Amino acid sequence: MPDIPSYNKKYLFIDDAWVVKAQGVRRTTNAAVKHPEPVIEMDRPWDKPGDELSGANVIYDDDEGCFKMWYGVSTRVVDWGAATRKEAYATSADGLHWERPILNLVDHKGPGGSVSKANNYYLDGEMEEFTSAVLIDPHDAPLRRFKMICVCNSTYDSGKVTDWVRHHVPLNLATSEDGLHWDRPAFVNPVVRGVSDGPFSFFYDRDRHVFQLFTRRVPNLPRDISLYESRDLVNWEDCGRIFVAGDELDPPTLYNIHQAAVLQYEGYRLALLNTMHHHPLSEELGVFQAPPDDYPGADRIGMIDLQLGYSTDGRTWHRAHDRAPVVPVGPPGALDAGMMFPTHNPPAVRDGDTYIYVSCFPYGHTAWAQERVFKTNRRDLRKSSHLMLAIMPEDHWVSFDAGAEAGMLLAGPWRQRPHRLYVNADAAGGSIEVEIVDAYERPLPGLGRSDAIAITADGKGQEVRWKGDVHPDEVEGDYRGGVMARFHMKNAKLYSCTLSNPDPDGGLRRYWGNLDWNRNLFHRRDQWDGASHMLAPGLPPVTRGMPNY
């Protein structure tokens, strides 16, 4: 990338927004790179055999320059059912090596039976088995810098969940100055009533200035994801179901989506979806009745991995076209061979890479698989739950791939011609040649395929060059309305392209930033009977012709 101040606009290929034509290439959802060892194990002196790791939140605190983690530790009341829960805290400089500081906040009975505050717990008995979700809110007063949505212990009866309560769970709001000492104001709680049990996710949409909850609703089965929105964290709007499994692209065993962890990434909202495989007739059949070894798909019953969902406006959501896992379960015997659950808040993004932390279990979401593991571990639950890390390299979520047979991708149109064009691509052992074309697919002078210098390396920020060092914005001619880029690929993967223009005074950044802001306000209500920030009824007009970079 250039050293001079520039305005750079990146384009990913997760959907067809900038895809005009594709021939001989295939769109691929790529898997994140798993770190081979757990980052958190239940191996502290105060962890006892009945404890298992149960969900986590991870953020990167820019003010303090470190990662912070809040994770649950559940102590089971029965093998398959409710559990009591404590909340623990950890920090890390690099996201890989974690410190669990002695907080001296919570009395805890350790493995030897002695009670001590020498542990990393910050809450005890406030929440039950299911979950809490944490965000940093930089816009509020320092006293309320940290926000939490949680399920509280008052919902339950002596640690055992009744059927009715399990499926009508109220959610509560808590705030904190330091992330350790929490205030749960009684006069506003609960803030959401009647959602289902199970993990939910908490997200702040920076573009729309709205908090979002992704959770399950009643009835509990089959599992799907609903969206709730709020601007003040107290009054929530039910926006309906957004992810429902069991469509024509899913196998008969996939009709449950258990959770959705959401982040913003280069103009998209991306969701890591807990996709659960079960008995094709009923989850209850698969939970309690073990299949014979020769049953088709027996090894997938109860398995939970992570697939990709996406949205461009935060309201209308889609699932990736190929349903390939972003983080697949591991092979039999691995620590992550059965289930994995993402964090309850947005995965952290550092230097373009996305840190996907997952709570992993070697058994599937079934009573019989759990019992087998518990017997093997002599009912020491510490050995059957871990927090692991998978890193999605910058822009690698979805790519266009070409094999030995050459392929072509036509992308755009872009209203403003770039001074420079960069790609994030893997062309090692292959090649990518780029030409800039007009609205009628005619190459601009000096920017055709015969002028292109092939890209043959693997990496991000690779500059597209042509012979004679020609830049697209320097070519004379009237190309109002935009130009396009045609990528000729062979044995290569294309993850993204970036358009760059000099911007020494920041004018371009302000112009396009204001345009993006205007687009977020586009097509709102103008009737007196509706709030001006609400979307107008009906579908908005097609935006391909809208001004864009």
Coordinates of C-alpha atoms in Angstrom, one line a residue:
M1 CA 0.0 0.0 0.0
P2 CA 1.2 3.6 -0.7
D3 CA 2.9 5.6 2.0
I4 CA 1.2 8.9 1.0
P5 CA -2.3 9.5 2.5
S6 CA -4.8 7.6 0.4
Y7 CA -8.4 6.7 0.4
N8 CA -8.7 2.9 0.0
K9 CA -12.0 1.1 -0.6
K10 CA -12.0 -2.7 -0.3
Y11 CA -14.4 -5.1 -2.1
L12 CA -15.1 -8.6 -1.0
F13 CA -16.9 -11.3 -3.0
I14 CA -19.2 -12.7 -0.3
D15 CA -22.2 -11.9 -2.4
D16 CA -22.9 -10.6 -6.0
A17 CA -23.0 -6.9 -5.2
W18 CA -19.9 -6.2 -7.3
V19 CA -19.9 -9.3 -9.5
V20 CA -20.9 -8.6 -13.1
K21 CA -19.9 -11.9 -14.7
A22 CA -18.1 -15.1 -13.6
Q23 CA -16.9 -17.8 -16.0
G24 CA -14.8 -20.9 -15.1
V25 CA -14.4 -19.8 -11.5
R26 CA -16.2 -21.0 -8.4
R27 CA -17.1 -19.1 -5.2
T28 CA -15.7 -20.9 -2.1
T29 CA -16.3 -20.4 1.6
N30 CA -12.9 -20.9 3.2
A31 CA -12.1 -22.3 6.6
A32 CA -10.3 -20.4 9.4
V33 CA -6.9 -21.6 10.5
K34 CA -7.1 -23.5 13.8
H35 CA -4.5 -23.1 16.5
P36 CA -3.5 -26.6 17.4
E37 CA -3.7 -26.2 21.2
P38 CA -6.4 -24.8 23.5
V39 CA -5.9 -21.2 24.7
I40 CA -7.9 -21.9 27.9
E41 CA -8.1 -25.2 29.8
M42 CA -9.7 -26.0 33.1
D43 CA -6.3 -26.4 34.7
R44 CA -6.2 -23.8 37.5
P45 CA -5.8 -24.9 41.1
W46 CA -9.3 -23.9 41.9
D47 CA -10.9 -25.8 39.1
K48 CA -12.6 -29.0 40.4
P49 CA -13.7 -32.2 38.5
G50 CA -17.4 -31.1 38.2
D51 CA -16.4 -27.8 36.4
E52 CA -16.6 -27.3 32.7
L53 CA -16.0 -24.2 30.5
S54 CA -19.3 -22.8 29.3
G55 CA -19.3 -20.0 26.8
A56 CA -17.0 -17.0 26.5
N57 CA -16.8 -13.3 25.5
V58 CA -13.6 -11.9 24.0
I59 CA -12.8 -8.3 23.1
Y60 CA -9.8 -6.3 22.2
D61 CA -9.6 -3.2 24.5
D62 CA -8.0 -0.4 22.4
D63 CA -7.7 1.8 25.4
E64 CA -5.6 -0.7 27.3
G65 CA -4.0 -2.5 24.3
C66 CA -4.9 -6.0 25.3
F67 CA -7.5 -8.8 24.8
K68 CA -10.0 -9.4 27.6
M69 CA -12.1 -12.5 28.2
W70 CA -15.1 -13.2 30.3
Y71 CA -15.9 -17.0 30.4
G72 CA -18.4 -19.1 32.2
V73 CA -17.6 -22.1 34.4
S74 CA -20.6 -24.5 34.9
T75 CA -20.9 -27.1 37.7
R76 CA -23.4 -29.7 36.6
V77 CA -26.4 -30.5 38.8
V78 CA -27.2 -33.5 36.6
D79 CA -25.3 -35.0 33.7
W80 CA -27.8 -33.8 31.1
G81 CA -29.5 -30.7 32.2
A82 CA -29.1 -27.6 34.3
A83 CA -25.9 -26.4 36.0
T84 CA -24.9 -23.7 38.4
R85 CA -22.5 -21.1 36.9
K86 CA -19.7 -18.8 37.9
E87 CA -18.1 -16.1 35.7
A88 CA -14.4 -15.9 35.3
Y89 CA -12.0 -13.3 33.8
A90 CA -8.7 -13.5 31.8
T91 CA -6.4 -11.1 29.8
S92 CA -3.9 -11.5 27.0
A93 CA -1.4 -9.4 25.1
D94 CA -1.5 -11.4 21.9
G95 CA -4.8 -13.3 22.1
L96 CA -3.0 -16.6 22.3
H97 CA -1.3 -16.7 25.7
W98 CA -3.8 -15.9 28.5
E99 CA -3.3 -14.8 32.1
R100 CA -6.0 -15.6 34.7
P101 CA -5.4 -13.0 37.5
I102 CA -6.3 -13.7 41.1
L103 CA -9.2 -11.2 41.6
N104 CA -10.0 -11.9 45.3
L105 CA -13.7 -11.2 44.7
V106 CA -15.6 -14.5 45.0
D107 CA -15.5 -17.2 47.7
H108 CA -15.0 -20.6 46.0
K109 CA -14.7 -24.1 47.3
G110 CA -11.8 -25.7 45.4
P111 CA -11.0 -29.4 44.8
G112 CA -9.8 -29.9 48.3
G113 CA -12.9 -28.5 49.9
S114 CA -11.3 -25.4 51.3
V115 CA -13.0 -22.0 50.5
S116 CA -10.9 -19.2 49.2
K117 CA -11.0 -16.0 47.2
A118 CA -7.8 -16.9 45.4
N119 CA -9.3 -17.3 42.0
N120 CA -10.3 -15.4 38.8
Y121 CA -14.0 -15.4 39.4
Y122 CA -15.9 -12.1 39.4
L123 CA -19.5 -13.3 39.7
D124 CA -20.9 -16.2 41.6
G125 CA -24.6 -17.4 41.5
E126 CA -25.8 -14.3 39.6
M127 CA -26.3 -16.2 36.4
E128 CA -27.3 -19.7 35.5
E129 CA -26.1 -22.3 33.0
F130 CA -26.8 -20.5 29.8
T131 CA -24.9 -17.3 28.9
S132 CA -23.9 -13.7 29.3
A133 CA -22.8 -11.4 26.5
V134 CA -20.4 -8.5 27.0
L135 CA -19.6 -5.4 24.9
I136 CA -17.6 -2.2 25.3
D137 CA -19.7 0.9 24.7
P138 CA -17.4 3.8 23.9
H139 CA -20.3 6.3 23.6
D140 CA -21.6 6.0 27.2
A141 CA -20.2 7.4 30.4
P142 CA -17.1 5.6 31.8
L143 CA -19.2 4.3 34.7
R144 CA -21.2 2.3 32.1
R145 CA -18.4 1.5 29.6
F146 CA -19.0 -2.2 29.7
K147 CA -22.5 -3.6 28.9
M148 CA -23.8 -7.1 29.6
I149 CA -26.9 -8.9 28.6
C150 CA -27.4 -12.0 30.8
V151 CA -29.7 -14.6 32.1
C152 CA -30.1 -14.3 35.9
N153 CA -30.4 -16.9 38.6
S154 CA -33.8 -15.7 39.8
T155 CA -35.3 -17.4 36.7
Y156 CA -34.6 -20.8 38.1
D157 CA -35.7 -23.0 40.9
S158 CA -32.9 -24.4 43.0
G159 CA -30.7 -24.9 40.0
K160 CA -33.2 -27.0 38.1
V161 CA -35.0 -25.5 35.2
T162 CA -38.7 -26.1 34.7
D163 CA -39.9 -26.8 31.2
W164 CA -41.9 -23.6 31.1
V165 CA -39.1 -21.4 32.4
R166 CA -36.5 -23.0 30.1
H167 CA -38.5 -21.8 27.1
H168 CA -39.5 -18.3 28.4
V169 CA -36.2 -16.9 29.6
P170 CA -36.0 -13.2 30.5
L171 CA -32.8 -11.3 29.7
N172 CA -31.3 -8.7 31.9
L173 CA -29.0 -5.6 31.4
A174 CA -26.0 -5.0 33.5
T175 CA -23.3 -2.2 33.3
S176 CA -19.8 -1.9 34.6
E177 CA -16.9 0.6 34.7
D178 CA -14.1 -2.0 34.8
G179 CA -15.7 -5.2 33.5
L180 CA -15.5 -6.9 36.9
H181 CA -17.9 -5.1 39.2
W182 CA -21.4 -5.1 37.7
D183 CA -24.6 -3.2 38.4
R184 CA -27.9 -4.7 37.4
P185 CA -30.5 -1.9 37.7
A186 CA -33.8 -3.4 39.1
F187 CA -36.0 -0.7 37.7
V188 CA -35.3 -1.6 34.0
N189 CA -34.9 -5.4 34.2
P190 CA -35.7 -7.7 32.7
V191 CA -35.3 -5.9 29.3
V192 CA -36.4 -8.8 27.1
R193 CA -38.9 -11.4 28.0
G194 CA -39.9 -14.8 26.6
V195 CA -37.0 -15.8 24.5
S196 CA -35.9 -19.4 24.5
D197 CA -33.0 -21.0 26.4
G198 CA -29.6 -21.4 24.9
P199 CA -26.8 -19.1 23.8
F200 CA -27.5 -15.6 22.4
S201 CA -25.2 -13.0 20.9
F202 CA -24.8 -9.2 21.5
F203 CA -23.8 -6.8 18.8
Y204 CA -23.6 -3.0 18.2
D205 CA -24.1 -1.9 14.6
R206 CA -21.8 1.1 14.2
D207 CA -23.4 2.2 10.9
R208 CA -27.0 2.1 12.1
H209 CA -26.2 3.1 15.7
V210 CA -28.3 0.3 17.1
F211 CA -27.8 -2.6 19.5
Q212 CA -28.8 -6.1 18.3
L213 CA -29.6 -9.4 20.1
F214 CA -29.5 -12.6 18.1
T215 CA -31.3 -15.2 20.1
R216 CA -33.8 -18.1 19.9
R217 CA -37.5 -17.6 20.5
V218 CA -40.3 -19.9 21.8
P219 CA -41.0 -22.6 20.7
N220 CA -37.5 -24.0 21.3
L221 CA -37.5 -26.7 18.6
P222 CA -36.5 -26.6 15.8
R223 CA -33.9 -24.0 16.6
D224 CA -33.7 -20.8 14.6
I225 CA -32.3 -17.3 15.2
S226 CA -34.4 -14.2 15.8
L227 CA -33.3 -10.5 15.9
Y228 CA -34.1 -7.9 18.5
E229 CA -33.0 -4.3 18.2
S230 CA -32.7 -1.4 20.7
R231 CA -31.2 2.1 20.8
D232 CA -31.2 2.3 24.6
L233 CA -30.8 -1.3 25.7
V234 CA -34.1 -1.1 27.6
N235 CA -36.7 -1.0 24.9
W236 CA -36.3 -3.8 22.3
E237 CA -38.0 -4.3 19.0
D238 CA -38.8 -7.9 17.9
C239 CA -37.6 -8.0 14.2
G240 CA -38.6 -11.6 13.7
R241 CA -36.8 -14.7 12.5
I242 CA -33.7 -14.1 10.4
F243 CA -32.0 -17.6 10.1
V244 CA -34.2 -20.7 9.6
A245 CA -32.4 -23.9 8.6
G246 CA -33.8 -26.8 6.6
D247 CA -33.9 -25.2 3.1
E248 CA -33.1 -26.9 -0.2
L249 CA -29.3 -26.5 0.3
D250 CA -29.3 -28.2 3.7
P251 CA -29.1 -32.0 4.2
P252 CA -32.1 -33.6 6.0
T253 CA -30.0 -33.7 9.3
L254 CA -29.5 -29.9 9.4
Y255 CA -32.7 -28.1 10.6
N256 CA -31.3 -26.4 13.7
I257 CA -29.3 -23.2 14.0
H258 CA -28.2 -22.9 17.6
Q259 CA -26.4 -19.5 17.8
A260 CA -25.2 -16.5 15.6
A261 CA -22.2 -14.5 16.6
V262 CA -22.0 -11.3 14.5
L263 CA -19.3 -8.9 13.5
Q264 CA -18.9 -6.0 11.1
Y265 CA -16.3 -6.5 8.4
E266 CA -15.6 -4.3 5.3
G267 CA -19.2 -3.2 4.7
Y268 CA -20.8 -6.5 5.7
R269 CA -22.3 -7.9 8.9
L270 CA -21.0 -11.5 9.1
A271 CA -22.6 -14.2 11.3
L272 CA -20.9 -17.3 12.6
L273 CA -23.8 -19.8 12.7
N274 CA -24.0 -22.8 15.0
T275 CA -25.3 -25.4 12.6
M276 CA -26.4 -28.5 14.4
H277 CA -26.9 -31.9 12.8
H278 CA -29.4 -34.4 14.2
H279 CA -31.7 -37.3 13.5
P280 CA -33.6 -36.4 10.3
L281 CA -37.0 -36.9 12.0
S282 CA -36.5 -35.3 15.4
E283 CA -33.8 -33.9 17.5
E284 CA -35.2 -35.7 20.6
L285 CA -34.8 -39.0 18.9
G286 CA -31.1 -38.3 18.3
V287 CA -30.5 -36.8 21.7
F288 CA -31.5 -39.9 23.8
Q289 CA -31.2 -42.9 21.4
A290 CA -27.7 -43.8 20.1
P291 CA -27.7 -44.9 16.4
P292 CA -26.3 -48.2 15.3
D293 CA -22.8 -47.9 13.8
D294 CA -24.0 -48.7 10.3
Y295 CA -26.7 -46.0 10.4
P296 CA -26.1 -43.4 7.6
G297 CA -24.7 -40.2 9.0
A298 CA -24.4 -41.7 12.5
D299 CA -21.1 -39.8 13.0
R300 CA -22.8 -36.5 12.4
I301 CA -25.7 -36.8 14.9
G302 CA -25.3 -34.0 17.5
M303 CA -22.3 -32.4 15.7
I304 CA -22.2 -28.6 15.8
D305 CA -19.8 -26.5 13.6
L306 CA -19.8 -23.0 12.3
Q307 CA -21.1 -21.8 9.0
L308 CA -21.2 -18.3 7.5
G309 CA -24.1 -15.9 7.2
Y310 CA -24.0 -12.3 6.0
S311 CA -26.0 -9.1 5.6
T312 CA -25.4 -5.7 4.1
D313 CA -28.0 -3.7 6.0
G314 CA -28.2 -5.6 9.4
R315 CA -31.8 -6.6 8.8
T316 CA -31.9 -8.9 5.8
W317 CA -29.7 -11.9 6.3
H318 CA -28.5 -14.7 4.0
R319 CA -26.4 -17.9 4.4
A320 CA -23.3 -18.6 2.4
H321 CA -24.1 -20.4 -0.9
D322 CA -22.1 -23.6 -0.4
R323 CA -22.8 -24.1 3.4
A324 CA -19.2 -25.1 3.9
P325 CA -18.1 -24.7 7.5
V326 CA -16.0 -21.7 8.5
V327 CA -14.7 -23.6 11.5
P328 CA -15.4 -27.4 11.1
V329 CA -15.4 -29.9 13.9
G330 CA -12.3 -31.9 14.4
P331 CA -11.6 -35.6 13.6
P332 CA -12.8 -38.3 16.1
G333 CA -10.9 -38.1 19.3
A334 CA -10.0 -34.4 18.9
L335 CA -10.8 -31.9 21.6
D336 CA -13.3 -30.2 19.1
A337 CA -14.6 -33.4 17.6
G338 CA -18.2 -32.8 18.8
M339 CA -19.5 -29.3 19.4
M340 CA -18.2 -25.8 19.1
F341 CA -19.8 -22.5 20.1
P342 CA -18.5 -19.1 19.2
T343 CA -18.3 -16.2 21.6
H344 CA -21.4 -14.3 22.6
N345 CA -20.0 -11.0 21.3
P346 CA -18.4 -10.0 18.0
P347 CA -15.1 -11.9 17.2
A348 CA -12.1 -9.5 17.5
V349 CA -10.4 -8.2 14.4
R350 CA -6.8 -7.3 14.6
D351 CA -4.7 -6.1 11.5
G352 CA -7.4 -7.6 9.3
D353 CA -7.4 -11.1 10.8
T354 CA -10.5 -12.3 12.7
Y355 CA -9.9 -14.1 16.0
I356 CA -12.6 -16.7 16.3
Y357 CA -12.7 -18.2 19.8
V358 CA -14.8 -21.3 20.2
S359 CA -15.9 -23.3 23.3
C360 CA -15.2 -26.9 22.2
F361 CA -16.4 -30.3 23.4
P362 CA -15.3 -33.8 22.2
Y363 CA -18.9 -35.0 22.3
G364 CA -22.0 -34.1 20.3
H365 CA -25.2 -32.5 21.5
T366 CA -26.6 -35.9 22.7
A367 CA -26.9 -37.5 26.1
W368 CA -25.4 -40.8 24.9
A369 CA -22.2 -39.2 23.4
Q370 CA -21.7 -37.1 26.5
E371 CA -22.0 -40.2 28.7
R372 CA -19.4 -42.0 26.7
V373 CA -16.9 -39.2 27.1
F374 CA -17.7 -38.7 30.8
K375 CA -17.1 -42.4 31.5
T376 CA -13.8 -42.3 29.6
N377 CA -12.7 -39.2 31.7
R378 CA -14.1 -40.8 34.9
R379 CA -16.6 -37.9 35.1
D380 CA -13.8 -35.3 35.3
L381 CA -15.5 -32.6 33.2
R382 CA -12.4 -30.5 33.2
K383 CA -11.0 -32.7 30.5
S384 CA -14.0 -32.4 28.2
S385 CA -14.2 -28.6 27.6
H386 CA -11.7 -26.2 26.2
L387 CA -11.5 -22.8 24.6
M388 CA -9.8 -22.9 21.2
L389 CA -8.8 -20.3 18.6
A390 CA -9.2 -20.2 14.9
I391 CA -7.9 -17.2 12.9
M392 CA -9.5 -16.1 9.6
P393 CA -6.8 -14.4 7.6
E394 CA -7.6 -11.0 6.3
D395 CA -10.5 -11.2 3.7
H396 CA -10.3 -15.0 3.4
W397 CA -14.0 -15.5 4.2
V398 CA -15.0 -16.2 0.6
S399 CA -12.9 -16.4 -2.6
F400 CA -13.3 -16.9 -6.3
D401 CA -11.2 -19.9 -7.3
A402 CA -9.8 -21.0 -10.6
G403 CA -8.2 -24.3 -11.4
A404 CA -5.9 -25.5 -14.2
E405 CA -8.6 -24.4 -16.7
A406 CA -8.4 -20.6 -16.8
G407 CA -11.4 -18.6 -15.5
M408 CA -12.6 -15.0 -15.6
L409 CA -14.3 -12.7 -13.1
L410 CA -15.7 -9.3 -14.1
A411 CA -16.2 -7.0 -11.1
G412 CA -17.6 -3.5 -10.7
P413 CA -18.7 -1.1 -11.9
W414 CA -16.8 1.6 -9.9
R415 CA -17.7 5.2 -10.6
Q416 CA -14.3 6.6 -9.8
R417 CA -11.3 5.2 -11.5
P418 CA -8.6 4.2 -9.1
H419 CA -5.0 5.4 -9.1
R420 CA -3.9 2.0 -7.9
L421 CA -5.5 -1.4 -7.6
Y422 CA -4.5 -4.0 -5.1
V423 CA -5.6 -7.6 -4.6
N424 CA -5.5 -10.1 -1.7
A425 CA -4.9 -13.3 -3.6
D426 CA -3.1 -16.6 -3.6
A427 CA -1.6 -17.0 -7.1
A428 CA 1.4 -19.0 -6.0
G429 CA 1.8 -21.7 -8.7
G430 CA -0.7 -19.9 -10.9
S431 CA -1.4 -16.4 -12.2
I432 CA -3.9 -13.5 -12.1
E433 CA -3.9 -11.0 -15.0
V434 CA -6.1 -7.9 -14.6
E435 CA -7.5 -5.5 -17.2
I436 CA -9.6 -2.4 -16.7
V437 CA -12.6 -2.2 -19.1
D438 CA -15.4 0.3 -19.8
A439 CA -19.1 -0.2 -19.7
Y440 CA -19.0 -2.3 -22.9
E441 CA -16.1 -4.4 -21.6
R442 CA -13.6 -2.7 -23.9
P443 CA -10.1 -2.5 -22.3
L444 CA -8.8 1.0 -21.6
P445 CA -5.7 2.0 -23.5
G446 CA -2.6 0.5 -21.9
L447 CA -4.7 -1.5 -19.4
G448 CA -5.6 -4.6 -21.4
R449 CA -4.7 -8.2 -20.8
S450 CA -1.7 -8.0 -23.1
D451 CA -0.4 -5.1 -21.0
A452 CA -0.9 -6.8 -17.7
I453 CA 2.0 -8.0 -15.5
A454 CA 0.8 -11.2 -14.0
I455 CA 0.4 -11.7 -10.2
T456 CA 2.1 -14.9 -9.2
A457 CA 2.4 -14.7 -5.4
D458 CA 0.4 -15.3 -2.3
G459 CA -0.5 -12.4 0.0
K460 CA -2.4 -9.2 0.6
G461 CA -1.7 -5.8 -0.7
Q462 CA -0.3 -7.0 -4.0
E463 CA -0.4 -4.1 -6.5
V464 CA -1.8 -4.7 -10.0
R465 CA 0.6 -3.4 -12.6
W466 CA 0.7 -2.9 -16.3
K467 CA 3.6 -2.4 -18.7
G468 CA 4.6 1.2 -18.9
D469 CA 3.5 1.9 -15.3
V470 CA 0.1 3.1 -16.4
H471 CA -2.5 4.1 -13.8
P472 CA -6.2 3.8 -14.5
D473 CA -7.0 7.4 -13.5
E474 CA -4.4 8.7 -15.8
V475 CA -5.9 7.3 -19.0
E476 CA -7.5 10.0 -21.2
G477 CA -11.1 9.5 -22.2
D478 CA -14.7 9.9 -21.0
Y479 CA -15.5 7.0 -18.8
R480 CA -18.2 8.6 -16.7
G481 CA -20.5 6.1 -15.1
G482 CA -17.6 3.8 -14.1
V483 CA -15.1 1.2 -15.1
M484 CA -14.8 -2.5 -14.3
A485 CA -11.9 -4.9 -13.6
R486 CA -11.6 -8.2 -15.4
F487 CA -9.6 -10.8 -13.6
H488 CA -8.1 -13.7 -15.7
M489 CA -7.2 -16.4 -13.3
K490 CA -5.5 -19.8 -13.4
N491 CA -4.7 -22.0 -10.4
A492 CA -5.5 -19.0 -8.1
K493 CA -7.7 -17.7 -5.3
L494 CA -9.0 -14.1 -5.3
Y495 CA -10.2 -12.9 -1.9
S496 CA -10.6 -9.2 -2.4
C497 CA -9.6 -6.1 -4.4
T498 CA -8.8 -2.6 -3.1
L499 CA -9.2 0.6 -5.0
S500 CA -6.8 3.4 -3.9
N501 CA -6.6 7.1 -4.7
P502 CA -4.4 9.8 -3.2
D503 CA -6.2 11.8 -0.5
P504 CA -3.7 14.1 1.1
D505 CA -6.3 16.4 2.8
G506 CA -8.9 13.7 3.6
G507 CA -11.4 15.1 1.2
L508 CA -12.2 11.8 -0.4
R509 CA -12.6 10.0 2.9
R510 CA -15.0 12.7 4.1
Y511 CA -17.0 12.6 0.8
W512 CA -17.4 8.9 0.6
G513 CA -18.0 8.6 4.4
N514 CA -20.9 11.1 4.1
L515 CA -22.2 9.2 1.1
D516 CA -22.2 6.0 3.1
W517 CA -23.9 7.8 6.0
N518 CA -26.5 9.1 3.6
R519 CA -27.1 5.5 2.2
N520 CA -27.8 4.3 5.8
L521 CA -30.5 6.9 6.0
F522 CA -31.8 6.1 2.5
H523 CA -35.5 5.1 2.0
R524 CA -36.7 6.0 5.5
R525 CA -40.2 6.8 6.5
D526 CA -41.6 10.2 5.6
Q527 CA -45.1 9.6 7.0
W528 CA -46.3 11.3 10.2
D529 CA -47.3 8.0 11.7
G530 CA -43.8 6.5 11.8
A531 CA -40.5 7.4 13.4
S532 CA -38.1 9.0 10.8
H533 CA -35.3 6.5 11.6
M534 CA -37.5 3.5 10.6
L535 CA -37.3 1.8 7.3
A536 CA -40.2 2.6 4.9
P537 CA -42.6 -0.3 4.2
G538 CA -41.9 -2.4 1.1
L539 CA -38.6 -3.2 -0.6
P540 CA -36.1 -0.4 -1.3
P541 CA -35.2 0.3 -4.9
V542 CA -32.2 -1.5 -6.6
T543 CA -29.0 0.3 -5.5
R544 CA -26.6 -0.9 -8.2
G545 CA -27.0 2.5 -10.0
M546 CA -26.4 4.4 -6.8
P547 CA -23.1 6.4 -6.6
N548 CA -20.3 4.3 -5.3
Y549 CA -16.6 4.3 -5.1

